[in-house]
Amino acid sequence: MPFNNYDYPFKKWGERLLTKKKIIMRIIQIVIVLFGISFFTFLLTYLAPGDPAQIMLTSSGVMPTESAVNALRESMGYNDPFFVQYFRWLGNALHGDFGMSFSLNKPVVELLLARLWPTLKLTLFSMVLMLIVSLPLGMLSAVKENTWIDNVVRGITFVGVSMPNFWVGLLLMLVFCVKLGIFPVICSGGTFKSMILPSVTLAIAMSAKYTRQVRTAVLEELHQDYVIGARARGVQERKILWRNVFNNSLLPLITMLGLSVGSLLGGTAVVEVIFSYPGLGNLAVAAITSNDYNLIQGYVLWVALIYMVINLIVDISYNFVDPRMRLAR
Amino acid sequence: MEMKKKSFFAANKTFCVFCILAILLILTAIFAPVVTRGIDPAAGSLKDAILPPGPGHIFGTDKMGRDIFTRVIYGSRVSLTAALSVVGLSFGIGTLLGVLSGYFRGIVDAIIMRIADMMVSFPGLVLAMAVAGILGASIRNAVLAVAVVTWPKYARLARSLVLKIRDRDYVAAAVTTGSKHGYMLVRYMLPNALPTLIITAATDIGSLMLELAGLSFLGFGAVSPTPEWGLMLSEGRAYMQTAPWLMVFPGLAILITVIIFNMLGDGLRDILDPRHEG
């Protein structure tokens, strides 16, 4: 799904209108999705080959014997029927208790909270970088449609969309950390400097895609009748572009910005691993590698929640961005 | 006929060029043993470990003394089959469920579409990572994981396309004259939905390939000694300082392959759907 959002269908503005009732419906929908996702991942971990009791014993340094594993399974309730286990877990989760991480022996919530801010910081910073690059480039490309400028921008973005982000990260690391020694190889310091390369890596892939989306959105507006009308009346091209076209293409652009948070949250995992950045994605990869089911579940649900809440906020923000919606309210 | 072919080529030059490139790529994958002159991608001798690119090994060798060129060529087999399997699986399942739920509606439609909505309102790669990791690392599981998060897109698309024509008069006429459900589905619903679905599938191949390589890179896909590009990059990481060629060539292979398939997808869209502004 990522990488193809540039042909995301433009919604009609009426569909975006959010009344209070619709916002409540959306919140209910988010809750339902979270339940669905939690059930799906729980089922998956239930069916998975790994045995949590065995993993726990092994990670605490005990050579697991048959009887020790069985005793632990019994005491942790892993011998209960599936639905009993699921609803027990769900009940605890609703109270904010996602259980203990088997491999790190800490509460899942504590681990996730500690990693949440670094990942959000990384995501936000790369989004800012992405906007700085894509907005001007995309608009330039649209205004100069089918000239050499447009072709160059499209060529670059095309290559950018086709590049694996982990490869970009490795190449940046090779050049800036290993050869030039400007940045540290391990970006776990939490300083601003350690955040630069990971964000640039994320921003490159995202900018390529977003530049294309900006171009499409602006072109769409440029071909509207009112632009021809304004030109016929002799309105300056610059005014048309910044007063009308830009404002009108903001809506699809904000939608796509919200959607791209999804690929960012997924993409951070790869980038965080490459740069040893202490974020959620890095934690998740470690959790998956060591079959730490509680932690995996917590991570998946948290990311889902963050993503959906951000997109809800994006949709609510239309009400403030678009004057038509203010009228309709 | 001859004339028509020629004008098709002239009108869609880029598409044809990338079509030929894609066919070349597939042929390379099929005839990998011929291209690499019979070298085994999994075999190497430790005395040849980490050789820089040179006459004997044009892309160099890795830490096990395996020839990188051979592994990159064989890697195309893994990447192409994996990406095409994901596309095939999600296309097949998505189209089937989407067309059925659009045509019959009712409770089946509600259930299928709620599941699809759930999957779509969620960052796909995150779930794919969890699924692939929990099932255990293997190419097959990575394919399954990506397909699990990709099919809803096709199901929703197929359903919306079917809904568009379902209530047309000619469909009603066909039902009145006694057409059976199976005939309606195959003769009316499917042909209507297929072109758009095929365009989507073609434009998806490249990005799915990237996702699969990413999963392998993280260790949730191909396992050693499979020659897979993402895995090769991950293995070459430790030797970044001394042997950058371990990283350069597999990465370039991914880049080139994805560019070819993305261009092919865009070209196909321009031909089949001229209304679209790309």
Coordinates of N, CA and C in Angstrom, one line a residue, chain B residues 111-258:
Chain B
I111 N -19.5 -8.4 6.2 CA -18.4 -9.0 6.9 C -17.1 -8.8 6.2
I112 N -17.1 -9.1 4.9 CA -15.8 -9.0 4.1 C -15.4 -7.6 4.1
M113 N -16.3 -6.6 3.9 CA -15.9 -5.2 3.8 C -15.4 -4.6 5.2
R114 N -16.0 -5.1 6.3 CA -15.6 -4.6 7.6 C -14.1 -5.1 7.8
I115 N -13.9 -6.4 7.4 CA -12.5 -6.9 7.6 C -11.5 -6.0 6.7
A116 N -11.9 -5.8 5.5 CA -11.1 -5.0 4.6 C -10.9 -3.6 5.1
D117 N -11.9 -3.0 5.6 CA -11.8 -1.6 6.1 C -10.8 -1.6 7.3
M118 N -10.9 -2.6 8.1 CA -10.0 -2.7 9.2 C -8.5 -2.8 8.8
M119 N -8.3 -3.6 7.8 CA -6.9 -3.8 7.3 C -6.4 -2.5 6.6
V120 N -7.3 -1.8 5.9 CA -6.9 -0.6 5.2 C -6.6 0.6 6.1
S121 N -7.4 0.6 7.2 CA -7.1 1.8 8.1 C -6.0 1.5 9.0
F122 N -4.9 1.0 8.5 CA -3.8 0.5 9.3 C -2.6 0.5 8.5
P123 N -1.4 0.9 9.1 CA -0.2 0.9 8.3 C 0.2 -0.5 8.0
G124 N 0.2 -0.9 6.7 CA 0.4 -2.2 6.2 C 1.7 -2.9 6.6
L125 N 2.8 -2.1 6.5 CA 4.1 -2.7 6.7 C 4.2 -3.2 8.2
V126 N 3.6 -2.4 9.1 CA 3.7 -2.8 10.5 C 3.1 -4.1 10.7
L127 N 1.9 -4.3 10.2 CA 1.2 -5.6 10.4 C 2.0 -6.7 9.6
A128 N 2.4 -6.4 8.4 CA 3.2 -7.5 7.7 C 4.4 -7.9 8.4
M129 N 5.1 -7.0 9.1 CA 6.2 -7.3 9.9 C 5.9 -8.2 11.0
A130 N 4.8 -7.9 11.7 CA 4.4 -8.7 12.8 C 4.0 -10.1 12.3
V131 N 3.2 -10.2 11.3 CA 2.7 -11.5 10.7 C 3.9 -12.3 10.3
A132 N 4.8 -11.7 9.5 CA 6.0 -12.5 9.0 C 6.8 -12.9 10.2
G133 N 7.0 -12.0 11.2 CA 7.9 -12.4 12.3 C 7.3 -13.5 13.1
I134 N 6.0 -13.4 13.4 CA 5.4 -14.4 14.2 C 5.3 -15.8 13.5
L135 N 5.0 -15.8 12.2 CA 5.0 -17.0 11.5 C 6.4 -17.7 11.4
G136 N 7.4 -16.9 11.5 CA 8.8 -17.4 11.4 C 9.4 -17.0 10.1
A137 N 10.7 -16.7 10.1 CA 11.3 -16.1 8.9 C 11.4 -17.1 7.7
S138 N 10.8 -16.8 6.6 CA 11.0 -17.6 5.4 C 10.3 -16.7 4.3
I139 N 10.8 -16.9 3.1 CA 10.2 -16.2 2.0 C 8.7 -16.4 1.9
R140 N 8.3 -17.7 2.0 CA 6.9 -18.0 1.9 C 6.0 -17.2 2.9
N141 N 6.5 -17.2 4.2 CA 5.8 -16.4 5.2 C 5.7 -14.9 4.9
A142 N 6.9 -14.4 4.4 CA 6.9 -13.0 4.0 C 5.8 -12.7 2.9
V143 N 5.8 -13.6 1.9 CA 4.8 -13.4 0.9 C 3.4 -13.5 1.5
L144 N 3.1 -14.4 2.3 CA 1.8 -14.5 3.0 C 1.5 -13.2 3.7
A145 N 2.5 -12.8 4.5 CA 2.2 -11.6 5.3 C 1.9 -10.4 4.5
V146 N 2.6 -10.2 3.4 CA 2.3 -9.0 2.6 C 1.0 -9.2 1.9
A147 N 0.7 -10.4 1.5 CA -0.6 -10.6 0.8 C -1.7 -10.4 1.8
V148 N -1.6 -10.8 3.0 CA -2.6 -10.5 4.0 C -3.0 -9.1 4.1
V149 N -2.0 -8.2 4.0 CA -2.3 -6.8 4.2 C -2.6 -6.1 2.8
T150 N -2.4 -6.8 1.7 CA -2.6 -6.2 0.4 C -4.0 -6.5 -0.2
W151 N -4.5 -7.7 0.1 CA -5.8 -8.1 -0.6 C -6.9 -7.2 -0.4
P152 N -7.1 -6.5 0.8 CA -8.2 -5.7 1.0 C -8.3 -4.6 0.0
K153 N -7.2 -4.0 -0.5 CA -7.2 -3.0 -1.5 C -7.9 -3.4 -2.7
Y154 N -7.6 -4.7 -3.2 CA -8.2 -5.2 -4.4 C -9.7 -5.5 -4.2
A155 N -10.0 -6.0 -3.0 CA -11.4 -6.3 -2.7 C -12.2 -5.1 -2.7
R156 N -11.7 -4.0 -2.1 CA -12.5 -2.8 -2.1 C -12.7 -2.2 -3.5
L157 N -11.6 -2.3 -4.2 CA -11.6 -1.7 -5.6 C -12.6 -2.5 -6.5
A158 N -12.5 -3.9 -6.4 CA -13.4 -4.8 -7.2 C -14.8 -4.5 -6.8
R159 N -15.1 -4.4 -5.6 CA -16.4 -4.2 -5.1 C -17.0 -2.9 -5.6
S160 N -16.2 -1.8 -5.5 CA -16.7 -0.5 -6.0 C -17.0 -0.5 -7.5
L161 N -16.2 -1.3 -8.2 CA -16.4 -1.3 -9.7 C -17.6 -2.1 -10.0
V162 N -17.9 -3.2 -9.3 CA -19.1 -4.0 -9.5 C -20.3 -3.2 -9.1
L163 N -20.3 -2.5 -8.0 CA -21.4 -1.7 -7.5 C -21.8 -0.6 -8.6
K164 N -20.8 -0.1 -9.3 CA -21.0 0.9 -10.3 C -22.0 0.4 -11.4
I165 N -21.8 -0.9 -11.8 CA -22.7 -1.3 -12.9 C -23.8 -2.2 -12.5
R166 N -23.8 -2.6 -11.2 CA -24.8 -3.6 -10.8 C -26.3 -3.2 -11.1
D167 N -26.5 -1.9 -10.9 CA -27.9 -1.5 -11.0 C -28.3 -0.8 -12.4
R168 N -27.4 -1.1 -13.4 CA -27.6 -0.6 -14.7 C -28.8 -1.4 -15.3
D169 N -29.4 -0.7 -16.3 CA -30.6 -1.4 -16.9 C -30.2 -2.7 -17.7
Y170 N -29.0 -2.6 -18.3 CA -28.7 -3.8 -19.1 C -28.4 -5.0 -18.2
V171 N -28.0 -4.8 -17.0 CA -27.7 -5.9 -16.1 C -29.1 -6.4 -15.6
A172 N -30.0 -5.5 -15.4 CA -31.4 -5.9 -15.0 C -32.0 -6.7 -16.1
A173 N -31.8 -6.3 -17.3 CA -32.3 -7.0 -18.5 C -31.8 -8.4 -18.6
A174 N -30.5 -8.5 -18.3 CA -29.9 -9.9 -18.4 C -30.5 -10.8 -17.3
V175 N -30.7 -10.2 -16.1 CA -31.3 -11.0 -15.0 C -32.7 -11.4 -15.4
T176 N -33.5 -10.5 -16.0 CA -34.9 -10.7 -16.4 C -35.0 -11.8 -17.4
T177 N -34.0 -11.8 -18.4 CA -34.0 -12.8 -19.4 C -33.5 -14.2 -18.9
G178 N -33.2 -14.3 -17.7 CA -32.9 -15.6 -17.1 C -31.5 -15.9 -16.9
S179 N -30.6 -14.9 -16.9 CA -29.2 -15.2 -16.7 C -28.9 -15.7 -15.3
K180 N -28.1 -16.7 -15.2 CA -27.8 -17.3 -13.8 C -26.7 -16.4 -13.2
H181 N -26.6 -16.6 -11.8 CA -25.6 -15.8 -11.1 C -24.2 -16.0 -11.6
G182 N -23.8 -17.3 -11.8 CA -22.5 -17.6 -12.3 C -22.2 -16.9 -13.6
Y183 N -23.2 -16.9 -14.5 CA -23.0 -16.3 -15.8 C -22.9 -14.8 -15.7
M184 N -23.7 -14.2 -14.8 CA -23.7 -12.8 -14.6 C -22.3 -12.3 -14.1
L185 N -21.8 -13.1 -13.1 CA -20.5 -12.8 -12.5 C -19.4 -12.8 -13.6
V186 N -19.3 -13.9 -14.3 CA -18.2 -14.1 -15.3 C -18.4 -13.2 -16.5
R187 N -19.6 -13.1 -17.0 CA -19.8 -12.4 -18.2 C -20.0 -10.9 -18.1
Y188 N -20.5 -10.4 -16.9 CA -20.7 -8.9 -16.8 C -19.8 -8.3 -15.7
M189 N -19.8 -8.9 -14.5 CA -19.2 -8.2 -13.4 C -17.7 -8.2 -13.5
L190 N -17.1 -9.4 -13.8 CA -15.7 -9.6 -13.8 C -15.0 -8.8 -14.9
P191 N -15.5 -8.9 -16.2 CA -14.9 -8.1 -17.3 C -14.9 -6.6 -17.0
N192 N -15.9 -6.2 -16.3 CA -16.0 -4.7 -16.0 C -15.0 -4.3 -15.0
A193 N -14.7 -5.2 -14.1 CA -13.7 -4.8 -13.0 C -12.3 -5.0 -13.4
L194 N -12.1 -6.0 -14.3 CA -10.7 -6.4 -14.5 C -9.7 -5.3 -15.0
P195 N -10.0 -4.5 -16.0 CA -9.0 -3.5 -16.5 C -8.4 -2.7 -15.3
T196 N -9.2 -2.1 -14.5 CA -8.7 -1.3 -13.4 C -7.9 -2.1 -12.4
L197 N -8.4 -3.3 -12.2 CA -7.6 -4.2 -11.2 C -6.3 -4.5 -11.8
I198 N -6.2 -4.8 -13.1 CA -4.9 -5.1 -13.7 C -4.0 -4.0 -13.6
I199 N -4.5 -2.8 -13.9 CA -3.6 -1.6 -13.8 C -3.0 -1.5 -12.4
T200 N -3.9 -1.6 -11.4 CA -3.5 -1.5 -10.0 C -2.4 -2.5 -9.7
A201 N -2.7 -3.8 -10.2 CA -1.7 -4.8 -9.9 C -0.4 -4.5 -10.5
A202 N -0.4 -4.0 -11.8 CA 0.9 -3.7 -12.5 C 1.6 -2.6 -11.8
T203 N 0.9 -1.6 -11.3 CA 1.7 -0.5 -10.6 C 2.1 -0.9 -9.2
D204 N 1.5 -2.0 -8.7 CA 1.9 -2.4 -7.3 C 3.2 -3.3 -7.3
I205 N 3.5 -3.9 -8.4 CA 4.6 -4.9 -8.3 C 5.9 -4.3 -7.7
G206 N 6.2 -3.1 -8.2 CA 7.5 -2.5 -7.7 C 7.5 -2.3 -6.2
S207 N 6.4 -1.6 -5.7 CA 6.4 -1.3 -4.3 C 6.3 -2.6 -3.4
L208 N 5.6 -3.6 -4.0 CA 5.6 -4.9 -3.2 C 7.0 -5.5 -3.1
M209 N 7.7 -5.4 -4.2 CA 9.1 -5.9 -4.2 C 9.9 -5.2 -3.2
L210 N 9.7 -3.9 -3.0 CA 10.4 -3.1 -2.0 C 10.1 -3.6 -0.6
E211 N 8.8 -3.8 -0.4 CA 8.3 -4.3 0.9 C 8.9 -5.6 1.3
L212 N 8.9 -6.5 0.3 CA 9.4 -7.9 0.5 C 10.9 -7.8 0.8
A213 N 11.7 -7.0 0.0 CA 13.1 -6.9 0.3 C 13.3 -6.3 1.7
G214 N 12.5 -5.3 2.1 CA 12.6 -4.7 3.4 C 12.4 -5.7 4.5
L215 N 11.4 -6.6 4.3 CA 11.2 -7.7 5.3 C 12.4 -8.6 5.4
S216 N 12.9 -8.9 4.3 CA 14.1 -9.8 4.3 C 15.3 -9.1 4.9
F217 N 15.4 -7.8 4.7 CA 16.5 -7.0 5.3 C 16.4 -7.0 6.8
L218 N 15.2 -7.0 7.3 CA 15.0 -7.0 8.8 C 15.1 -8.4 9.4
G219 N 15.2 -9.4 8.5 CA 15.3 -10.7 9.0 C 14.0 -11.5 9.1
F220 N 12.9 -10.9 8.5 CA 11.6 -11.6 8.6 C 11.3 -12.2 7.2
G221 N 12.2 -12.4 6.3 CA 11.9 -13.0 5.0 C 12.9 -14.1 4.7
A222 N 13.6 -13.9 3.6 CA 14.5 -15.0 3.2 C 15.6 -15.2 4.3
V223 N 16.0 -16.5 4.4 CA 17.0 -16.8 5.4 C 18.3 -17.3 4.6
S224 N 19.4 -17.1 5.2 CA 20.7 -17.5 4.6 C 20.7 -19.0 4.4
P225 N 21.2 -19.5 3.3 CA 22.0 -18.9 2.3 C 21.2 -18.5 1.0
T226 N 19.9 -18.3 1.1 CA 19.1 -17.8 0.0 C 19.7 -16.6 -0.6
P227 N 20.0 -16.5 -1.9 CA 20.4 -15.3 -2.5 C 19.3 -14.3 -2.7
E228 N 19.0 -13.5 -1.7 CA 17.9 -12.5 -1.8 C 18.5 -11.1 -1.6
W229 N 18.1 -10.2 -2.4 CA 18.8 -8.9 -2.4 C 18.7 -8.2 -1.0
G230 N 17.5 -8.1 -0.4 CA 17.4 -7.5 0.9 C 18.3 -8.2 2.0
L231 N 18.3 -9.5 1.9 CA 19.1 -10.2 2.9 C 20.6 -10.0 2.6
M232 N 21.0 -9.9 1.3 CA 22.4 -9.7 1.0 C 22.8 -8.3 1.5
L233 N 22.0 -7.3 1.4 CA 22.3 -6.0 1.9 C 22.5 -6.1 3.5
S234 N 21.6 -6.8 4.1 CA 21.7 -6.9 5.6 C 23.0 -7.6 6.0
E235 N 23.4 -8.6 5.2 CA 24.6 -9.4 5.5 C 25.8 -8.5 5.2
G236 N 25.7 -7.7 4.2 CA 26.9 -6.9 3.8 C 27.1 -5.7 4.7
R237 N 26.1 -5.4 5.5 CA 26.2 -4.2 6.4 C 27.4 -4.1 7.3
A238 N 27.8 -5.3 7.8 CA 28.9 -5.3 8.8 C 30.2 -5.0 8.1
Y239 N 30.2 -5.2 6.8 CA 31.5 -5.0 6.1 C 31.5 -3.7 5.3
M240 N 30.6 -2.8 5.7 CA 30.5 -1.5 5.0 C 31.8 -0.8 4.8
Q241 N 32.6 -0.7 5.8 CA 33.9 0.0 5.7 C 34.8 -0.6 4.7
T242 N 35.0 -1.9 4.9 CA 36.0 -2.6 4.1 C 35.5 -3.1 2.7
A243 N 34.3 -3.4 2.6 CA 33.8 -4.0 1.4 C 32.5 -3.4 0.9
P244 N 32.5 -2.1 0.5 CA 31.2 -1.5 0.1 C 30.5 -2.1 -1.1
W245 N 31.2 -2.9 -1.9 CA 30.6 -3.5 -3.0 C 29.5 -4.5 -2.6
L246 N 29.6 -5.0 -1.4 CA 28.6 -6.0 -0.9 C 27.2 -5.3 -0.8
M247 N 27.3 -3.9 -0.6 CA 26.0 -3.2 -0.5 C 25.6 -2.6 -1.8
V248 N 26.5 -2.2 -2.6 CA 26.2 -1.5 -3.8 C 25.4 -2.3 -4.8
F249 N 25.9 -3.5 -5.1 CA 25.3 -4.2 -6.2 C 23.9 -4.8 -5.9
P250 N 23.6 -5.4 -4.8 CA 22.3 -5.8 -4.5 C 21.3 -4.7 -4.5
G251 N 21.7 -3.5 -3.9 CA 20.9 -2.3 -3.9 C 20.5 -1.9 -5.3
L252 N 21.6 -1.8 -6.2 CA 21.3 -1.4 -7.5 C 20.4 -2.4 -8.2
A253 N 20.5 -3.7 -7.9 CA 19.6 -4.7 -8.5 C 18.2 -4.4 -8.2
I254 N 17.9 -4.1 -6.9 CA 16.6 -3.8 -6.5 C 16.1 -2.5 -7.2
L255 N 16.9 -1.5 -7.2 CA 16.6 -0.2 -7.8 C 16.1 -0.4 -9.2
I256 N 17.0 -1.1 -10.0 CA 16.7 -1.2 -11.4 C 15.5 -2.0 -11.7
T257 N 15.3 -3.1 -10.9 CA 14.1 -4.0 -11.1 C 12.9 -3.2 -10.8
V258 N 12.9 -2.5 -9.7 CA 11.7 -1.7 -9.3 C 11.4 -0.6 -10.3

